[in-house]
PDB file of C-alpha atoms in Angstrom:
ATOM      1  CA  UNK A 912       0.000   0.000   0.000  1.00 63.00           C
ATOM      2  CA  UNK A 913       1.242   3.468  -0.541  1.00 64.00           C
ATOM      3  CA  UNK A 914      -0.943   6.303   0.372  1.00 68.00           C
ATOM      4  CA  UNK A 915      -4.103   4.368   0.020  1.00 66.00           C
ATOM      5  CA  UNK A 916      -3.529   2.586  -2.976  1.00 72.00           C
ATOM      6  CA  UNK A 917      -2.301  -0.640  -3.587  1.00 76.00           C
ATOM      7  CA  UNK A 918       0.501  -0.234  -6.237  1.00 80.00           C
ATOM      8  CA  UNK A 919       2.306  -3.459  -7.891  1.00 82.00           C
ATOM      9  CA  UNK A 920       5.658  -3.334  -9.557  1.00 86.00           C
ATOM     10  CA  UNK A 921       6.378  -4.610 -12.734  1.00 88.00           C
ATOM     11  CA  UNK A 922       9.238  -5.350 -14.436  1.00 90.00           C
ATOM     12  CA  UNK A 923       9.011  -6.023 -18.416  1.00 89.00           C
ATOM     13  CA  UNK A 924      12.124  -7.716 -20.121  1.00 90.00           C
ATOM     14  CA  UNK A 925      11.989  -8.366 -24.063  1.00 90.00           C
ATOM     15  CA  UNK A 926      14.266 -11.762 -24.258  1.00 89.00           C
ATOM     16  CA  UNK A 927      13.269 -11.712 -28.018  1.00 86.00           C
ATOM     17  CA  UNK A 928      15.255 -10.119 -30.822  1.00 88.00           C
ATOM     18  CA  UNK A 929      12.610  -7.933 -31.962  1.00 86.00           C
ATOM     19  CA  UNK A 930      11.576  -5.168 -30.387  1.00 87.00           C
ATOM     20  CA  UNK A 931       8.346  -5.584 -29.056  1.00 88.00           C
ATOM     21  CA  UNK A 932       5.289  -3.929 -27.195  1.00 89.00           C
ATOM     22  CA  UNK A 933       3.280  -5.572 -24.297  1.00 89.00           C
ATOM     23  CA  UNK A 934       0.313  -4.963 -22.216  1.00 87.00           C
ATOM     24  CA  UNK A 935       0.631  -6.184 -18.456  1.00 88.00           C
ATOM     25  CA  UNK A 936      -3.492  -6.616 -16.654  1.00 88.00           C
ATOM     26  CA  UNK A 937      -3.366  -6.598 -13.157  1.00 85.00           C
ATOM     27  CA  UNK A 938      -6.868  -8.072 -11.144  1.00 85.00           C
ATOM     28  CA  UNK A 939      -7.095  -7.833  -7.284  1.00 80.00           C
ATOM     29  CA  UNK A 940      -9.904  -9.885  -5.771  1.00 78.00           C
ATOM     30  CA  UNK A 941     -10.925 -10.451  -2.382  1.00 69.00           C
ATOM     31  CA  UNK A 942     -10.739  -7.918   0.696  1.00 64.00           C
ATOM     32  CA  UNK A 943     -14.005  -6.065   1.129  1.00 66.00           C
ATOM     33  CA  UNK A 944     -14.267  -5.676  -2.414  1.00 62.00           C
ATOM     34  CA  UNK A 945     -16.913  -8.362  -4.089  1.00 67.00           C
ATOM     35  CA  UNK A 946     -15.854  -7.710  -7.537  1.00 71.00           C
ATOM     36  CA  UNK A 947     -12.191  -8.058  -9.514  1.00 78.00           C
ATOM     37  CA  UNK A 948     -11.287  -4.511  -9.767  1.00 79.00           C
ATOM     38  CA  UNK A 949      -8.509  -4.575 -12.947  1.00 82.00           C
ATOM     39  CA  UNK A 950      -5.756  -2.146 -14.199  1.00 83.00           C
ATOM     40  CA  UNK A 951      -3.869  -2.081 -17.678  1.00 85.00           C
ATOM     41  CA  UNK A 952      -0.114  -1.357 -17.817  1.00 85.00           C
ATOM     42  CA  UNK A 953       1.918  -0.671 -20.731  1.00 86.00           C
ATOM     43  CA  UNK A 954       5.546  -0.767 -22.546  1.00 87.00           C
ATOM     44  CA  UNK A 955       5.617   0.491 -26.011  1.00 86.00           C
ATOM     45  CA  UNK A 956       8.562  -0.667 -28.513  1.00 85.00           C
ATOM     46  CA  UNK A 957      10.436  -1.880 -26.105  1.00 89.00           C
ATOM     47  CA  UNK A 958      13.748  -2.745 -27.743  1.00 90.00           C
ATOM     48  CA  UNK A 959      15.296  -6.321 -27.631  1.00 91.00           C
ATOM     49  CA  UNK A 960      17.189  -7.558 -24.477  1.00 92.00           C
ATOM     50  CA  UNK A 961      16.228  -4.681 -22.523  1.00 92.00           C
ATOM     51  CA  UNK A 962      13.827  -3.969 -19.181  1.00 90.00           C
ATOM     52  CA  UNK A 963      11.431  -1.499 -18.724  1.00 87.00           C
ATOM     53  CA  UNK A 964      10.200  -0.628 -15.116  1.00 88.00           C
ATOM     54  CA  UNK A 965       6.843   0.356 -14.358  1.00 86.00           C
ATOM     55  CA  UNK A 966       4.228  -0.108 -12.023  1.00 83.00           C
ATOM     56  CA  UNK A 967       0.466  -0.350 -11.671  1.00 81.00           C
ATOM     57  CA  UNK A 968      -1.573   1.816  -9.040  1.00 80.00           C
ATOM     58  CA  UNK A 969      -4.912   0.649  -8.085  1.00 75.00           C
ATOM     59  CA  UNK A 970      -7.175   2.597  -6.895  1.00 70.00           C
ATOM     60  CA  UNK A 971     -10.570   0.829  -5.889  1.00 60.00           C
ATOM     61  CA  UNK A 972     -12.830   1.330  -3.147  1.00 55.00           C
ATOM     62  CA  UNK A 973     -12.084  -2.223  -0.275  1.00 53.00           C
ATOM     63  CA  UNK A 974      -9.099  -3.330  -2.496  1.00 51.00           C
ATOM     64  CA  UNK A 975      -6.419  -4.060   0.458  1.00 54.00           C
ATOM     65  CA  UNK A 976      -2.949  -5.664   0.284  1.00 52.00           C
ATOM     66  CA  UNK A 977      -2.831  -8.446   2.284  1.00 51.00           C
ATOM     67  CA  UNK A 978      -6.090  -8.530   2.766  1.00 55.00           C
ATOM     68  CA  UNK A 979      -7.580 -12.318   3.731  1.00 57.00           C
ATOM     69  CA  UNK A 980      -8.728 -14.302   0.534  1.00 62.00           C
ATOM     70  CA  UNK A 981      -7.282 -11.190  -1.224  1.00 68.00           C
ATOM     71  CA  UNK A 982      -5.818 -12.433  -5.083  1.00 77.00           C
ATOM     72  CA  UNK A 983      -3.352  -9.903  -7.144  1.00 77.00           C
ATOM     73  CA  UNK A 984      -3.178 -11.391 -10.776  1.00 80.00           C
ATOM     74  CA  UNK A 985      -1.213 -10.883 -13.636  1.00 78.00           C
ATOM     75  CA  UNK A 986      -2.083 -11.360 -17.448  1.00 82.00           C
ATOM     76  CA  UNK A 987       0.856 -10.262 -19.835  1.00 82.00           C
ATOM     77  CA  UNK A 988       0.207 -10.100 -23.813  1.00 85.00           C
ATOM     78  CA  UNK A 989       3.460  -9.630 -26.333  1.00 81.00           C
ATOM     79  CA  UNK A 990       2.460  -7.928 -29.700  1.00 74.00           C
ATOM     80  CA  UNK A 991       4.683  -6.525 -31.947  1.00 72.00           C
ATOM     81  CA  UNK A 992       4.389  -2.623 -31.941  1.00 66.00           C
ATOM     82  CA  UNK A 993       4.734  -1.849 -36.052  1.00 67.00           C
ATOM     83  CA  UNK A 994       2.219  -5.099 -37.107  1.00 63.00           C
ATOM     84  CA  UNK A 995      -0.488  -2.390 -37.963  1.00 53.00           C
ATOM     85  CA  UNK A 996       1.985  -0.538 -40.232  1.00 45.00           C
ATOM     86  CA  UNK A 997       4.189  -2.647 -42.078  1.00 44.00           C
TER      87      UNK A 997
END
């Protein structure tokens, strides 16, 4: 938690050798909130071998760390960031 909002790191490598773009979903379930409560992060042409930090803050009404039968998951799609335009 940092002031009041539950914030999760992320840390994107691209292991290819193409640079690449990708879209990181983050769901937190559980706590006194009833329903998943979900956050998109991105990285844009990210270029090949390298990391990019970032981090997602969530901001939802009941959505505690730690928080009993609390769940923080993590979807992560790869796309390539130049398929619309070549």
């Amino acid at each position: 938690m940092e002031s009041g909002r539950l914030v999760v790191p992320l840390t994107i490598h691209n292991g290819s050798d193409k640079r690449a773009a990708y879209a990181v979903t983050v769901t937190v379930v559980g706590g006194e909130k009833k329903s998943p409560f979900s956050v998109t992060a991105k990285a844009d042409n990210v270029w090949p071998g390298t990391t990019w930090p970032t981090r997602a803050d969530i901001t939802a009404s009941g959505s505690k760390a730690g928080a009993i039968g609390s769940e923080i998951s993590l979807r992560v799609v790869t796309y390539d960031p130049f398929g619309d335009t070549r």
